[in-house]
PDB file of C-alpha atoms in Angstrom:
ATOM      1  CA  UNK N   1      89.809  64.500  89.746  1.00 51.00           C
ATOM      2  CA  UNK N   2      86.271  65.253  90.220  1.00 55.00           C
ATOM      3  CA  UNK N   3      83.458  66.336  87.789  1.00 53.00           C
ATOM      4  CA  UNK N   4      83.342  69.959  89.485  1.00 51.00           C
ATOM      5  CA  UNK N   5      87.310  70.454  89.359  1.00 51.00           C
ATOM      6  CA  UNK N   6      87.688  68.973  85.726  1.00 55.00           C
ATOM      7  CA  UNK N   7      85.298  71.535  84.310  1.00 49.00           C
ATOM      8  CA  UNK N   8      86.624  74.373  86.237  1.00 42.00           C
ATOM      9  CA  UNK N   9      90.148  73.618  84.923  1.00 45.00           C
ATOM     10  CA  UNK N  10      88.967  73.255  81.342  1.00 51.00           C
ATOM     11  CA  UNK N  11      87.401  76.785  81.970  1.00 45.00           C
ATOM     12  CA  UNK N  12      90.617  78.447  83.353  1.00 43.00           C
ATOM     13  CA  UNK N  13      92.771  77.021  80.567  1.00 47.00           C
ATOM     14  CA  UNK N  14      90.097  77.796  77.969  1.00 51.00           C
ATOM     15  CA  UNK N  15      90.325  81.551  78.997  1.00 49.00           C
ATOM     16  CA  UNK N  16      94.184  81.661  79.100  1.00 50.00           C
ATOM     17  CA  UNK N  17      94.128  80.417  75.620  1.00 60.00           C
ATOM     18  CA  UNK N  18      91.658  82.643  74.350  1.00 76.00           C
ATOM     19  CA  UNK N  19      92.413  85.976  72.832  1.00 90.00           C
ATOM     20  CA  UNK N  20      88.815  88.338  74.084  1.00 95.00           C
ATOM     21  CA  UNK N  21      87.730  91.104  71.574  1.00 96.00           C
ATOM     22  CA  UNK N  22      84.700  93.428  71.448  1.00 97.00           C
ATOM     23  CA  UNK N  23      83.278  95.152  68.674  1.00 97.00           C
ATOM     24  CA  UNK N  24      80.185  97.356  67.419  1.00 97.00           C
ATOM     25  CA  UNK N  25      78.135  96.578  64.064  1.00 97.00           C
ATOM     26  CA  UNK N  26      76.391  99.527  62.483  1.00 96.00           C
ATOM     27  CA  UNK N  27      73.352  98.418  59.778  1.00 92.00           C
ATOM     28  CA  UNK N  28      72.127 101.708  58.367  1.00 86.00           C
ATOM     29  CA  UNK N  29      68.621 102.499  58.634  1.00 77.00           C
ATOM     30  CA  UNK N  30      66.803 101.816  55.066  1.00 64.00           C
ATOM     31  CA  UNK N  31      63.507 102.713  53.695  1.00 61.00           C
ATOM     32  CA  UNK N  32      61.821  99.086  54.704  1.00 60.00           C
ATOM     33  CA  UNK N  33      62.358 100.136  58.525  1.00 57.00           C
ATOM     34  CA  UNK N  34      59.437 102.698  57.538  1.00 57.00           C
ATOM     35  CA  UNK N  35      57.498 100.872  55.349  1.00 57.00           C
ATOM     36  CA  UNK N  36      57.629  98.103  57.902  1.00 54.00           C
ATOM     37  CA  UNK N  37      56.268 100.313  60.314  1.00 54.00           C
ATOM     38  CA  UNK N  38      53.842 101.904  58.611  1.00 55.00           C
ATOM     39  CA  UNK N  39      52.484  98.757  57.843  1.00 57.00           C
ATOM     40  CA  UNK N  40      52.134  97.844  60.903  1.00 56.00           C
ATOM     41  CA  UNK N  41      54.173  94.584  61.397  1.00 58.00           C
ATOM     42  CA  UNK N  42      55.915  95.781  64.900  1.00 65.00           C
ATOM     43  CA  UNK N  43      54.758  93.755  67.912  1.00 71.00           C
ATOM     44  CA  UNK N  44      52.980  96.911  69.326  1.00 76.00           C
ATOM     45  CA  UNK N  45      55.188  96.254  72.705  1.00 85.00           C
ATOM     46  CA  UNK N  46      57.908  98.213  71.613  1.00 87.00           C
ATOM     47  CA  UNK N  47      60.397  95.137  72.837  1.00 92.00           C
ATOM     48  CA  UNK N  48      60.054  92.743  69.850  1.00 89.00           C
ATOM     49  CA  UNK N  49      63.298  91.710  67.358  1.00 89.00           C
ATOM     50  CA  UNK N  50      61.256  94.284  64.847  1.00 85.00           C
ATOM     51  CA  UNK N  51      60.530  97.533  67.044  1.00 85.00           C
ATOM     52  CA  UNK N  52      64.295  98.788  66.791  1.00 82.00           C
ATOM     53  CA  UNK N  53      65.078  98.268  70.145  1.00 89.00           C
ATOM     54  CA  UNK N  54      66.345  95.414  71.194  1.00 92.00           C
ATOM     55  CA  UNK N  55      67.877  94.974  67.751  1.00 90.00           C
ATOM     56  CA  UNK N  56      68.916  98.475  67.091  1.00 90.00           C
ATOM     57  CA  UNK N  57      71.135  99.704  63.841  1.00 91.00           C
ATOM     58  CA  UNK N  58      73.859  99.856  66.283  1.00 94.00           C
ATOM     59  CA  UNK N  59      74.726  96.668  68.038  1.00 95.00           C
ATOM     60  CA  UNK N  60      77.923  96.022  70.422  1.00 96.00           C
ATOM     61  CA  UNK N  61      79.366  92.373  70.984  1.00 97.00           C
ATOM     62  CA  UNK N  62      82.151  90.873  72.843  1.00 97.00           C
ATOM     63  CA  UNK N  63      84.125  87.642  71.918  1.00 96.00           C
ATOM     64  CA  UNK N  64      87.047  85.619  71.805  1.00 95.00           C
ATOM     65  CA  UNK N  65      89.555  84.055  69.609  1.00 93.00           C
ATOM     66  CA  UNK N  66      90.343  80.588  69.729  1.00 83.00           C
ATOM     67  CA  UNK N  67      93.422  79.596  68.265  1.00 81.00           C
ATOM     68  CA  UNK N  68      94.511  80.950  64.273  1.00 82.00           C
ATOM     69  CA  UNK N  69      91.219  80.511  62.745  1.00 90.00           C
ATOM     70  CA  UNK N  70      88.150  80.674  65.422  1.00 94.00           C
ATOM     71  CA  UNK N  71      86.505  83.448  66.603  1.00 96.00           C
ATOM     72  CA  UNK N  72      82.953  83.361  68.922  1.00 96.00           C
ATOM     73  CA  UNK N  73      81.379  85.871  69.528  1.00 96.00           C
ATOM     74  CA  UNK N  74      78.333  87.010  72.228  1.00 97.00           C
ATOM     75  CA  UNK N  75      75.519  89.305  71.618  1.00 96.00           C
ATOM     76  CA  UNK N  76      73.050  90.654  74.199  1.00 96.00           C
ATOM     77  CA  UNK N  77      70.549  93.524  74.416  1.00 96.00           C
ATOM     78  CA  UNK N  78      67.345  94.252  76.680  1.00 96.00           C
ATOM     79  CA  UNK N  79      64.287  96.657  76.150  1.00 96.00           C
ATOM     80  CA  UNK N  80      61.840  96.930  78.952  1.00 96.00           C
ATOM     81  CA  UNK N  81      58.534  98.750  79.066  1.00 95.00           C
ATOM     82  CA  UNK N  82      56.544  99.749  82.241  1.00 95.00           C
ATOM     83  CA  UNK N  83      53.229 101.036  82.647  1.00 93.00           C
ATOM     84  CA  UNK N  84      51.204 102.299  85.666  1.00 94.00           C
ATOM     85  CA  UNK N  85      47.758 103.341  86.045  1.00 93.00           C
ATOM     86  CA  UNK N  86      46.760 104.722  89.207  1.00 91.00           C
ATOM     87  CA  UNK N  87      42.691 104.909  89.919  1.00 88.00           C
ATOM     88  CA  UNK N  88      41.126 106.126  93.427  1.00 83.00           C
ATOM     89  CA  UNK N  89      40.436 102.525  93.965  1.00 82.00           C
ATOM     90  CA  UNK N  90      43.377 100.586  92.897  1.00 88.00           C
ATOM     91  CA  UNK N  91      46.933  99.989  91.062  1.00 92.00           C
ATOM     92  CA  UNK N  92      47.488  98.248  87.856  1.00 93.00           C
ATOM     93  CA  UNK N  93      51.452  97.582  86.156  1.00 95.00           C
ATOM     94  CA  UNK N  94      51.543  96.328  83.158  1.00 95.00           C
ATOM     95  CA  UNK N  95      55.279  95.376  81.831  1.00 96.00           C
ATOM     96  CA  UNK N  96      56.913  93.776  79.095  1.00 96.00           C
ATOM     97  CA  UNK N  97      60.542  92.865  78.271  1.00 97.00           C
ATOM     98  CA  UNK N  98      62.433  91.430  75.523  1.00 97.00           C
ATOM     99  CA  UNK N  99      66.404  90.140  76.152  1.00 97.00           C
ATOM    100  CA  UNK N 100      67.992  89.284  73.021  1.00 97.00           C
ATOM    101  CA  UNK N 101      71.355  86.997  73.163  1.00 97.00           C
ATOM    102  CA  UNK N 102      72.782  85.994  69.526  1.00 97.00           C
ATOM    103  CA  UNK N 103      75.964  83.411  69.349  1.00 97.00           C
ATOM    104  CA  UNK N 104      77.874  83.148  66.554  1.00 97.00           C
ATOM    105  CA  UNK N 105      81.069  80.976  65.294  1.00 97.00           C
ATOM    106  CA  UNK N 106      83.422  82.448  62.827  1.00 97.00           C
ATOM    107  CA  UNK N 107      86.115  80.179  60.725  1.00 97.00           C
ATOM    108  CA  UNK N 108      88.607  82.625  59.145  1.00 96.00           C
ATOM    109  CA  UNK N 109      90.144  81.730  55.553  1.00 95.00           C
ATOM    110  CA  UNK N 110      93.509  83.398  55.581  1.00 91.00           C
ATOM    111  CA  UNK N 111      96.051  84.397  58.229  1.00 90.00           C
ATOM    112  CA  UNK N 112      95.122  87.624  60.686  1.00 91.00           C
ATOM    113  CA  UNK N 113      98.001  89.527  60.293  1.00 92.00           C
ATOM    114  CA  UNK N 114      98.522  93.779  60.949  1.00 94.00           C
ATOM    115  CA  UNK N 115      98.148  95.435  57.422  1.00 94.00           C
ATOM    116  CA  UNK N 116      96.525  92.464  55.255  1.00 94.00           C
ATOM    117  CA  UNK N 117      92.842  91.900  54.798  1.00 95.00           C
ATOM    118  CA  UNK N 118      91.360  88.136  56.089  1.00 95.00           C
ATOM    119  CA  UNK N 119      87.769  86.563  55.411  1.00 97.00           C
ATOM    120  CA  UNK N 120      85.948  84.585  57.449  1.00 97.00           C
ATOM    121  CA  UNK N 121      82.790  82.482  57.282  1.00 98.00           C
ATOM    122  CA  UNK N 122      79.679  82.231  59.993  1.00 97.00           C
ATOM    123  CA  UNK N 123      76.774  81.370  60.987  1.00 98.00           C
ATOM    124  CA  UNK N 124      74.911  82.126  64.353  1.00 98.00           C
ATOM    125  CA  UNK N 125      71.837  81.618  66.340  1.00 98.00           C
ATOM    126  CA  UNK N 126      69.731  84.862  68.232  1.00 97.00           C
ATOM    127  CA  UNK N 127      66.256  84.848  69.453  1.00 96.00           C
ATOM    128  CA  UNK N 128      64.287  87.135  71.828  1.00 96.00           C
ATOM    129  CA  UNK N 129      63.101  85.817  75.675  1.00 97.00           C
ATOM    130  CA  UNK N 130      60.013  87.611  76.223  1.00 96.00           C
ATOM    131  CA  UNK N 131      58.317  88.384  79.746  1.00 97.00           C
ATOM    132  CA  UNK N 132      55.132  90.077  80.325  1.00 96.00           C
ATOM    133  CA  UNK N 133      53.570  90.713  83.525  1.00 95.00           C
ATOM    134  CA  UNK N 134      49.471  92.198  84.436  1.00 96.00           C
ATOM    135  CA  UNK N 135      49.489  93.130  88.108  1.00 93.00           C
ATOM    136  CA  UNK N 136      46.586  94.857  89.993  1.00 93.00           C
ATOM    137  CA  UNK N 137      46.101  94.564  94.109  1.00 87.00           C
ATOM    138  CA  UNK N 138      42.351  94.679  93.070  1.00 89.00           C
ATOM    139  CA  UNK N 139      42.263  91.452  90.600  1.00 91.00           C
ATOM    140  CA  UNK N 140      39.784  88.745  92.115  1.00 90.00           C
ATOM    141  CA  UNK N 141      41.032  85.175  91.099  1.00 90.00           C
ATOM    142  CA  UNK N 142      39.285  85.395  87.470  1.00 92.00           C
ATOM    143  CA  UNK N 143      40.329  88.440  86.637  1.00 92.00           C
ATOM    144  CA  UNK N 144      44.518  87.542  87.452  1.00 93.00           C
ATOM    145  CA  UNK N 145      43.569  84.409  85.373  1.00 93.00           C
ATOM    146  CA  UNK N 146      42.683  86.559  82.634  1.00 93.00           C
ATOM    147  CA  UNK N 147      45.240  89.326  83.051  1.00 94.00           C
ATOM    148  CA  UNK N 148      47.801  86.219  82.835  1.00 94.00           C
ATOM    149  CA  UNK N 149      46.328  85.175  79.682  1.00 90.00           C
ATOM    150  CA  UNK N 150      46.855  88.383  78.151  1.00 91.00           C
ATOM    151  CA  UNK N 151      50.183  88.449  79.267  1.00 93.00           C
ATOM    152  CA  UNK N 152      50.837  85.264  77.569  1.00 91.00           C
ATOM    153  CA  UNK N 153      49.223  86.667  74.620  1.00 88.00           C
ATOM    154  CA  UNK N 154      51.483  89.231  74.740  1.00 91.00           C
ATOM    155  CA  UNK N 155      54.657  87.535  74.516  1.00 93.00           C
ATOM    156  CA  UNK N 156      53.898  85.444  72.047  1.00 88.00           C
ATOM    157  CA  UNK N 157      54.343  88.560  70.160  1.00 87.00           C
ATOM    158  CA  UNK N 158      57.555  89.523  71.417  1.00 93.00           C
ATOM    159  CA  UNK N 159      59.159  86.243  71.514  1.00 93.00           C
ATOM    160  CA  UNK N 160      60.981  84.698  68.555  1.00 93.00           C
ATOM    161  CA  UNK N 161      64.345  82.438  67.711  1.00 95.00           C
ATOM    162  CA  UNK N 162      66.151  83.048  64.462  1.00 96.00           C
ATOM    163  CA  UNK N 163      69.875  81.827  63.047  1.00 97.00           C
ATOM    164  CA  UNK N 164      71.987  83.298  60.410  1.00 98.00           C
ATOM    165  CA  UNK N 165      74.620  82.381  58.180  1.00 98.00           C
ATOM    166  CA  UNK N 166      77.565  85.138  56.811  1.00 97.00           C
ATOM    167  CA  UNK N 167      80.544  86.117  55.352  1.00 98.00           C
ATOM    168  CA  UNK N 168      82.968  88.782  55.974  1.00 97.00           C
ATOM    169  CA  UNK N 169      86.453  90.492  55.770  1.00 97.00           C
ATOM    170  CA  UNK N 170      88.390  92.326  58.216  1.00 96.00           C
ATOM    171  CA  UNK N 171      91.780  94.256  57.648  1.00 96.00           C
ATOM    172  CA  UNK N 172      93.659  94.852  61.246  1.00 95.00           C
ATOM    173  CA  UNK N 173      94.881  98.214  60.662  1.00 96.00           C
ATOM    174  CA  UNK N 174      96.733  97.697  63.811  1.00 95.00           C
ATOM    175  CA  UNK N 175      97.785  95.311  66.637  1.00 92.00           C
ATOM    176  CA  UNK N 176      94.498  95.925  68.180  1.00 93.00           C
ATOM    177  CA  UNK N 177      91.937  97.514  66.230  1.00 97.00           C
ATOM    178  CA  UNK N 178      90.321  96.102  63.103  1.00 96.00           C
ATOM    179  CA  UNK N 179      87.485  96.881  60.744  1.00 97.00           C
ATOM    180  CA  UNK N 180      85.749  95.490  58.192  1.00 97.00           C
ATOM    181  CA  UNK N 181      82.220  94.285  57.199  1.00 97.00           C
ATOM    182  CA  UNK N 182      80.038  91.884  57.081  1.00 97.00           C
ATOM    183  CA  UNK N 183      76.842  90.301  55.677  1.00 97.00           C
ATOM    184  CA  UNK N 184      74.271  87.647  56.959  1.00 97.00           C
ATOM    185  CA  UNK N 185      71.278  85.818  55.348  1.00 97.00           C
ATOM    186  CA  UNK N 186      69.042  85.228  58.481  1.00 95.00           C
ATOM    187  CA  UNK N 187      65.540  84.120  59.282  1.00 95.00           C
ATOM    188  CA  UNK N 188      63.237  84.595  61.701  1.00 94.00           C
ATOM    189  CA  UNK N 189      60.413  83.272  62.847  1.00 91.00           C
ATOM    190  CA  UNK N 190      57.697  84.908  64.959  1.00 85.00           C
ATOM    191  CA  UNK N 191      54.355  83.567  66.493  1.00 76.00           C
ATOM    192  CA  UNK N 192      50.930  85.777  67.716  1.00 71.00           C
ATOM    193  CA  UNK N 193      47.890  84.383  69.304  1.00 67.00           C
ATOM    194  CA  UNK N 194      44.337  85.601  67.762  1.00 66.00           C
ATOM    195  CA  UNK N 195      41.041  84.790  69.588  1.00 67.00           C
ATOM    196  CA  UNK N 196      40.684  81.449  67.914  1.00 73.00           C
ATOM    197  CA  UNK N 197      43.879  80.987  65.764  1.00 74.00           C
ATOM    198  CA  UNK N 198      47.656  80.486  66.033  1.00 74.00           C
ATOM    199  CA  UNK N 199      49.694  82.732  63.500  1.00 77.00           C
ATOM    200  CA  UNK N 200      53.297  81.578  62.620  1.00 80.00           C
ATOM    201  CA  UNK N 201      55.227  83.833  60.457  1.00 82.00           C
ATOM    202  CA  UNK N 202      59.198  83.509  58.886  1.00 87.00           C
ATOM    203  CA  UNK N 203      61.041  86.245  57.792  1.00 88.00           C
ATOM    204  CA  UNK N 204      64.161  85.445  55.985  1.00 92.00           C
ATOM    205  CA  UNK N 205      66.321  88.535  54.413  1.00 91.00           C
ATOM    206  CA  UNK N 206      69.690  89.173  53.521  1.00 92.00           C
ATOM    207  CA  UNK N 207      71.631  92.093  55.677  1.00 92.00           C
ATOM    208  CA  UNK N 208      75.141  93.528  55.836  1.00 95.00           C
ATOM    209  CA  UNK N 209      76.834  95.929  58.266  1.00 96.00           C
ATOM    210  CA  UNK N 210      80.272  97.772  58.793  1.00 97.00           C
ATOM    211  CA  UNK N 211      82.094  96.614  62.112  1.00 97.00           C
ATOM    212  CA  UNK N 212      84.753  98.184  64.614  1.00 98.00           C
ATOM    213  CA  UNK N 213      86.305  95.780  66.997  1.00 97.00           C
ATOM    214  CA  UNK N 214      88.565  96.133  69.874  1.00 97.00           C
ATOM    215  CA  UNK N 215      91.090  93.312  70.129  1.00 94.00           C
ATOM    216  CA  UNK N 216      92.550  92.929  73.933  1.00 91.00           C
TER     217      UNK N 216
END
């Protein structure tokens, strides 16, 4: 059997084993979300991990369970900005995106079974893909090379990679439907470009949400 036809088998039987799921975490909104803001620490794109939109207090994911004590679970979000400035002598579009994916792996301690709580343990990995574009028809060579610099510039701010480890419990109040909560010490780490200097910054914070989740 080839390489092409092995891996497409393992996929097949991998998904008729599997068990999928999706689910919604809510994290409340606290009183650092202001002072965070007011202190100006948001990229100032409106698409980084810190503007509350690609990581917004209300987050969906979709997963599947893999045997009696696996779970893995997929995150993904997108915030996109556009800007355009018409003159009587040209066009310019300024854009800038952030997609956020986050993976994690849960190992549950006890049996999932309908009307008994479980715990499980995690730990995941997220991050934010930036893209920035500076178009204008008008732009000689220099001036794209500079718009292009600025766009690099600018997603340096946005981008980022951060992992997390958690716990959590669930009770399955029915064949189907579960909730429970959960709570992750993460880190972060960001990056910015000044006119002669590199700045690197880590956040790392402690977080908990409630969770709803859909079990197919």
């Amino acid at each position: 059997m080839g390489y092409a036809p092995t891996v497409l088998f393992a996929l097949l039987t991998t998904a008729h084993a599997a068990e999928p799921f999706v689910g919604v975490d809510y994290v409340p909104m606290g009183r650092i979300d202001l002072l965070w803001a007011d202190s100006e620490q948001p990229s100032g794109t409106f698409v980084g991990e810190f503007d509350g939109l690609v990581s917004p207090p209300l987050s969906a994911y979709a997963g599947l369970f893999r045997g009696d004590h696996w779970a893995w679970t997929l995150g993904l979000s997108m915030a996109r900005t556009r800007t355009v400035t018409w003159t009587a002598a040209d066009r310019r579009t300024l854009t800038a995106t952030g997609i956020r994916p986050a993976l994690d792996g849960q190992r549950y301690l006890l049996p999932r079974e309908v009307g008994a709580p479980t715990a499980w343990v995690g730990a995941g990995l997220y991050g934010v893909i930036p893209i920035a574009r500076d178009r204008n028809d008008a732009y000689g060579e220099e001036e794209q090379s500079a718009a292009n610099e600025g766009s690099r510039e600018v997603m340096a701010r946005i981008g980022g990679l951060g992992g997390r480890v958690g716990v959590g419990a669930e009770y399955l109040l029915v064949d189907g439907l579960t909730v429970g909560f959960r709570t992750h010490l993460w880190g972060y780490r960001g990056q910015r470009f000044t006119e002669d200097a590199l700045l690197v910054s880590t956040l790392v914070s402690v977080d908990a949400a409630l969770r709803v989740q859909i079990e197919f």
